[in-house]
Amino acid sequence: SIARDIQLSLQPTGDLIIPGYELSAHSEVAKQVGGDYFDILTLPDQRNVAVIGDVSGKGISSALYVVKMQTALQLFATETDDLRELLIRLNSHVFGQLKRNYFLSLFLVKLGTDGNVELCRAGHPPALLCRATDHSITWLKPNGIAVGMAPSSNGDVDLEKKSTCFNDSLEKQSIQMKQGDVLFLFTDGVTESVDRSGKEFGLDRIAELINKCAGETAEQMRQSIITELFRHRAGTDLRDDTTFVLLKRL
């Protein structure tokens, strides 16, 4: 109970205001504490970064790793404006410190007030972009392996193993969001939420749902998604931590 209170206190609270965007988020844990998290960072260039992450596993161990990762990322965000460099520094900081079979998936989104958006992903589920003009759906999935799974590249790395280095796996992607466009970030607990028969909610259903309610405010969309996930579970226990972040261009 104490650990849960501490974990919840580390999440952004109150009105989440990012110039040029509506933002709404939801996080629910399968146990009292979990391995999901989201955050809003401010870089030295004053741009905001929306972060969503998922530490493998559940319970106290994962929750403690979340606190460690979040604190480190907040510190590194005061030192660099580059998303790729942020992830490289985090990986260098934690690689070798994580217990066996533990790793962290992350998706970082840097938001420009002009609608220019930069994306960087480390082993996380893809983000969904819904365009307001034609309701088209695009899955955004820049390359990148999860934090803690491989060392950062350096001069001591064998050239034959260089392709597996964390640095070399990462790529950045840029998009231009226009008025009404929606960007949806989520952990796998959203798509893997199951009903009584064991059927998962799935990517297709998420895409249909975002498309259907894209005309709503970010907060209204949040409520619509929570309602649909609850209806899908139909009383079954939450199998995995479930977190999502909605960004809508104003």
Short mmCIF file of C-alpha atoms in Angstrom, two decimals:
data_model
loop_
_atom_site.label_atom_id
_atom_site.label_comp_id
_atom_site.label_asym_id
_atom_site.label_seq_id
_atom_site.Cartn_x
_atom_site.Cartn_y
_atom_site.Cartn_z
CA SER A 1 0.00 0.00 0.00
CA ILE A 2 2.85 2.40 0.85
CA ALA A 3 4.67 1.46 -2.37
CA ARG A 4 1.50 2.10 -4.38
CA ASP A 5 1.06 5.56 -2.80
CA ILE A 6 4.66 6.44 -3.66
CA GLN A 7 4.32 5.16 -7.22
CA LEU A 8 1.11 7.11 -7.83
CA SER A 9 2.68 10.27 -6.41
CA LEU A 10 5.38 10.10 -9.11
CA GLN A 11 2.85 10.24 -11.96
CA PRO A 12 1.92 13.63 -13.45
CA THR A 13 -1.13 15.05 -11.68
CA GLY A 14 -3.64 17.81 -12.31
CA ASP A 15 -4.19 19.35 -15.73
CA LEU A 16 -1.52 18.12 -18.14
CA ILE A 17 -0.90 21.19 -20.29
CA ILE A 18 1.33 21.10 -23.36
CA PRO A 19 1.13 24.17 -25.66
CA GLY A 20 -0.59 23.24 -28.93
CA TYR A 21 -1.97 19.91 -27.71
CA GLU A 22 -4.69 18.35 -25.61
CA LEU A 23 -3.33 15.58 -23.41
CA SER A 24 -5.07 12.93 -21.38
CA ALA A 25 -3.70 9.74 -19.80
CA HIS A 26 -4.82 6.67 -17.88
CA SER A 27 -2.90 4.08 -15.85
CA GLU A 28 -4.24 1.02 -14.04
CA VAL A 29 -2.18 -1.72 -12.39
CA ALA A 30 -2.93 -5.43 -12.34
CA LYS A 31 -1.61 -5.69 -8.78
CA GLN A 32 -1.22 -3.04 -6.08
CA VAL A 33 1.93 -1.78 -7.80
CA GLY A 34 3.07 -2.28 -11.38
CA GLY A 35 5.66 -1.82 -14.07
CA ASP A 36 3.88 0.72 -16.31
CA TYR A 37 4.45 4.45 -16.17
CA PHE A 38 4.02 7.66 -18.08
CA ASP A 39 5.59 11.08 -17.61
CA ILE A 40 5.91 14.54 -19.14
CA LEU A 41 9.46 15.91 -19.38
CA THR A 42 10.70 19.38 -20.26
CA LEU A 43 13.94 19.51 -22.24
CA PRO A 44 16.55 22.31 -22.15
CA ASP A 45 15.05 23.70 -25.40
CA GLN A 46 11.73 23.99 -23.47
CA ARG A 47 9.95 21.43 -25.62
CA ASN A 48 7.88 18.81 -23.85
CA VAL A 49 8.34 15.06 -24.17
CA ALA A 50 5.55 12.58 -23.49
CA VAL A 51 6.96 9.30 -22.17
CA ILE A 52 5.30 5.93 -21.77
CA GLY A 53 7.14 2.89 -20.48
CA ASP A 54 6.74 -0.69 -19.32
CA VAL A 55 9.16 -2.70 -17.17
CA SER A 56 8.91 -6.44 -17.73
CA GLY A 57 7.06 -8.27 -14.98
CA LYS A 58 4.72 -7.02 -12.27
CA GLY A 59 4.76 -6.28 -8.57
CA ILE A 60 7.30 -4.66 -6.26
CA SER A 61 10.44 -5.46 -8.32
CA SER A 62 9.01 -3.88 -11.46
CA ALA A 63 7.69 -0.89 -9.52
CA LEU A 64 11.12 -0.23 -8.02
CA TYR A 65 12.73 -0.40 -11.46
CA VAL A 66 10.11 2.07 -12.74
CA VAL A 67 11.12 4.58 -10.06
CA LYS A 68 14.80 4.10 -10.93
CA MET A 69 14.19 4.54 -14.67
CA GLN A 70 11.88 7.53 -14.27
CA THR A 71 14.31 9.35 -11.97
CA ALA A 72 17.25 8.73 -14.30
CA LEU A 73 15.32 9.84 -17.38
CA GLN A 74 14.20 13.04 -15.66
CA LEU A 75 17.83 13.81 -14.82
CA PHE A 76 19.12 13.10 -18.33
CA ALA A 77 16.32 15.24 -19.78
CA THR A 78 17.96 18.29 -18.16
CA GLU A 79 21.15 17.60 -20.11
CA THR A 80 20.13 16.91 -23.72
CA ASP A 81 17.39 17.83 -26.22
CA ASP A 82 17.92 14.70 -28.32
CA LEU A 83 15.53 11.77 -27.80
CA ARG A 84 17.98 9.19 -29.09
CA GLU A 85 20.69 10.48 -26.77
CA LEU A 86 18.24 10.34 -23.85
CA LEU A 87 17.63 6.64 -24.43
CA ILE A 88 21.32 5.90 -24.96
CA ARG A 89 22.24 7.57 -21.67
CA LEU A 90 19.49 5.69 -19.86
CA ASN A 91 20.63 2.36 -21.31
CA SER A 92 24.26 3.06 -20.39
CA HIS A 93 23.12 3.91 -16.86
CA VAL A 94 21.06 0.78 -16.20
CA PHE A 95 22.62 -1.92 -18.38
CA GLY A 96 24.10 -4.58 -16.15
CA GLN A 97 22.16 -3.33 -13.11
CA LEU A 98 18.87 -5.01 -14.00
CA LYS A 99 18.12 -8.50 -12.74
CA ARG A 100 18.17 -11.27 -15.32
CA ASN A 101 15.15 -11.20 -17.69
CA TYR A 102 14.23 -7.63 -16.74
CA PHE A 103 14.15 -4.85 -19.34
CA LEU A 104 12.27 -1.62 -20.06
CA SER A 105 10.33 -0.69 -23.19
CA LEU A 106 9.88 3.03 -23.84
CA PHE A 107 8.27 5.37 -26.34
CA LEU A 108 9.31 9.04 -26.32
CA VAL A 109 7.43 11.77 -28.20
CA LYS A 110 8.91 15.27 -28.47
CA LEU A 111 6.21 17.86 -29.16
CA GLY A 112 6.83 21.08 -31.03
CA THR A 113 4.30 23.91 -30.69
CA ASP A 114 4.20 24.05 -34.51
CA GLY A 115 2.97 20.46 -34.73
CA ASN A 116 6.38 19.01 -35.53
CA VAL A 117 6.71 15.78 -33.56
CA GLU A 118 9.79 13.59 -33.08
CA LEU A 119 9.48 9.95 -32.06
CA CYS A 120 11.95 7.46 -30.60
CA ARG A 121 11.10 3.94 -29.48
CA ALA A 122 12.93 1.29 -27.46
CA GLY A 123 11.17 -2.06 -27.81
CA HIS A 124 7.72 -0.59 -27.10
CA PRO A 125 4.42 -1.24 -28.92
CA PRO A 126 3.88 1.10 -31.90
CA ALA A 127 2.05 4.41 -31.59
CA LEU A 128 -1.14 5.07 -33.53
CA LEU A 129 -1.65 8.24 -35.57
CA CYS A 130 -5.18 9.12 -36.67
CA ARG A 131 -5.48 11.94 -39.21
CA ALA A 132 -8.41 14.33 -38.82
CA THR A 133 -8.72 15.06 -42.55
CA ASP A 134 -9.42 11.53 -43.80
CA HIS A 135 -9.51 9.40 -40.61
CA SER A 136 -6.56 7.38 -41.91
CA ILE A 137 -4.68 5.23 -39.41
CA THR A 138 -0.90 4.88 -39.38
CA TRP A 139 1.14 2.71 -37.02
CA LEU A 140 4.38 4.48 -36.09
CA LYS A 141 7.21 2.13 -35.17
CA PRO A 142 10.73 3.54 -35.40
CA ASN A 143 13.34 0.85 -34.78
CA GLY A 144 14.84 0.29 -31.35
CA ILE A 145 15.43 -2.54 -28.86
CA ALA A 146 14.35 -2.34 -25.23
CA VAL A 147 16.48 -0.62 -22.59
CA GLY A 148 18.69 -3.06 -20.70
CA MET A 149 18.74 -5.79 -23.37
CA ALA A 150 22.06 -4.87 -24.99
CA PRO A 151 25.06 -2.69 -24.15
CA SER A 152 25.52 0.74 -25.65
CA SER A 153 28.09 0.68 -28.45
CA ASN A 154 31.61 1.85 -27.70
CA GLY A 155 35.14 1.30 -28.93
CA ASP A 156 35.47 -2.00 -27.11
CA VAL A 157 32.58 -3.69 -28.88
CA ASP A 158 33.42 -6.48 -31.31
CA LEU A 159 32.48 -5.39 -34.84
CA GLU A 160 30.60 -8.66 -35.39
CA LYS A 161 28.36 -7.82 -32.42
CA LYS A 162 27.98 -4.13 -33.22
CA SER A 163 24.60 -4.67 -34.92
CA THR A 164 23.18 -5.83 -31.58
CA CYS A 165 24.33 -2.72 -29.70
CA PHE A 166 21.61 -0.53 -28.26
CA ASN A 167 22.82 2.68 -29.95
CA ASP A 168 22.80 1.18 -33.42
CA SER A 169 19.27 -0.19 -33.06
CA LEU A 170 17.73 3.23 -32.39
CA GLU A 171 16.21 5.51 -35.00
CA LYS A 172 14.22 8.73 -34.81
CA GLN A 173 11.11 9.48 -36.82
CA SER A 174 9.45 12.84 -37.47
CA ILE A 175 5.82 13.59 -38.33
CA GLN A 176 3.77 16.73 -38.73
CA MET A 177 0.55 16.79 -36.70
CA LYS A 178 -2.24 19.04 -37.93
CA GLN A 179 -5.34 20.31 -36.16
CA GLY A 180 -7.49 17.46 -34.90
CA ASP A 181 -4.86 14.74 -35.46
CA VAL A 182 -4.62 12.20 -32.63
CA LEU A 183 -1.56 10.32 -31.39
CA PHE A 184 -2.21 7.31 -29.14
CA LEU A 185 0.54 5.72 -27.01
CA PHE A 186 -0.10 2.58 -24.99
CA THR A 187 1.40 -0.38 -23.16
CA ASP A 188 0.69 -3.95 -24.23
CA GLY A 189 -1.79 -4.33 -21.37
CA VAL A 190 -4.27 -2.34 -23.49
CA THR A 191 -4.25 -4.57 -26.57
CA GLU A 192 -3.76 -7.77 -24.56
CA SER A 193 -6.74 -7.13 -22.28
CA VAL A 194 -8.85 -10.32 -22.48
CA ASP A 195 -12.57 -11.14 -22.22
CA ARG A 196 -14.09 -14.18 -20.51
CA SER A 197 -13.23 -16.42 -23.47
CA GLY A 198 -9.59 -15.28 -23.49
CA LYS A 199 -9.92 -13.14 -26.63
CA GLU A 200 -7.60 -10.12 -26.66
CA PHE A 201 -8.78 -6.57 -27.38
CA GLY A 202 -6.21 -6.32 -30.17
CA LEU A 203 -4.66 -3.65 -32.39
CA ASP A 204 -7.50 -3.59 -34.92
CA ARG A 205 -10.08 -2.84 -32.28
CA ILE A 206 -7.93 -0.04 -30.85
CA ALA A 207 -7.64 1.48 -34.33
CA GLU A 208 -11.41 1.29 -34.88
CA LEU A 209 -12.08 2.83 -31.47
CA ILE A 210 -9.65 5.75 -31.93
CA ASN A 211 -11.09 6.40 -35.40
CA LYS A 212 -14.63 6.34 -34.07
CA CYS A 213 -14.07 8.84 -31.25
CA ALA A 214 -11.39 11.01 -32.87
CA GLY A 215 -13.79 13.96 -33.00
CA GLU A 216 -14.06 14.04 -29.20
CA THR A 217 -11.81 15.92 -26.81
CA ALA A 218 -8.81 14.04 -25.45
CA GLU A 219 -10.55 13.61 -22.10
CA GLN A 220 -13.73 12.31 -23.75
CA MET A 221 -11.64 9.88 -25.77
CA ARG A 222 -9.95 8.68 -22.59
CA GLN A 223 -13.32 7.93 -21.02
CA SER A 224 -14.53 6.16 -24.18
CA ILE A 225 -11.45 3.91 -24.25
CA ILE A 226 -11.72 3.07 -20.53
CA THR A 227 -15.40 2.20 -21.02
CA GLU A 228 -14.68 -0.10 -23.99
CA LEU A 229 -11.82 -1.87 -22.20
CA PHE A 230 -14.03 -2.40 -19.14
CA ARG A 231 -16.86 -3.71 -21.32
CA HIS A 232 -14.48 -6.06 -23.11
CA ARG A 233 -13.15 -7.53 -19.85
CA ALA A 234 -16.72 -8.13 -18.69
CA GLY A 235 -15.69 -8.54 -15.07
CA THR A 236 -12.50 -10.55 -15.64
CA ASP A 237 -9.44 -9.57 -13.62
CA LEU A 238 -6.92 -7.21 -15.17
CA ARG A 239 -4.19 -9.50 -16.53
CA ASP A 240 -1.53 -6.85 -17.08
CA ASP A 241 -0.86 -3.23 -16.18
CA THR A 242 -2.77 -0.97 -18.58
CA THR A 243 -1.56 2.52 -19.49
CA PHE A 244 -2.22 4.87 -22.38
CA VAL A 245 -1.59 8.49 -23.35
CA LEU A 246 -3.69 10.51 -25.81
CA LEU A 247 -2.31 13.58 -27.60
CA LYS A 248 -4.59 15.68 -29.79
CA ARG A 249 -3.34 18.58 -31.89
CA LEU A 250 -5.21 21.85 -31.29
#
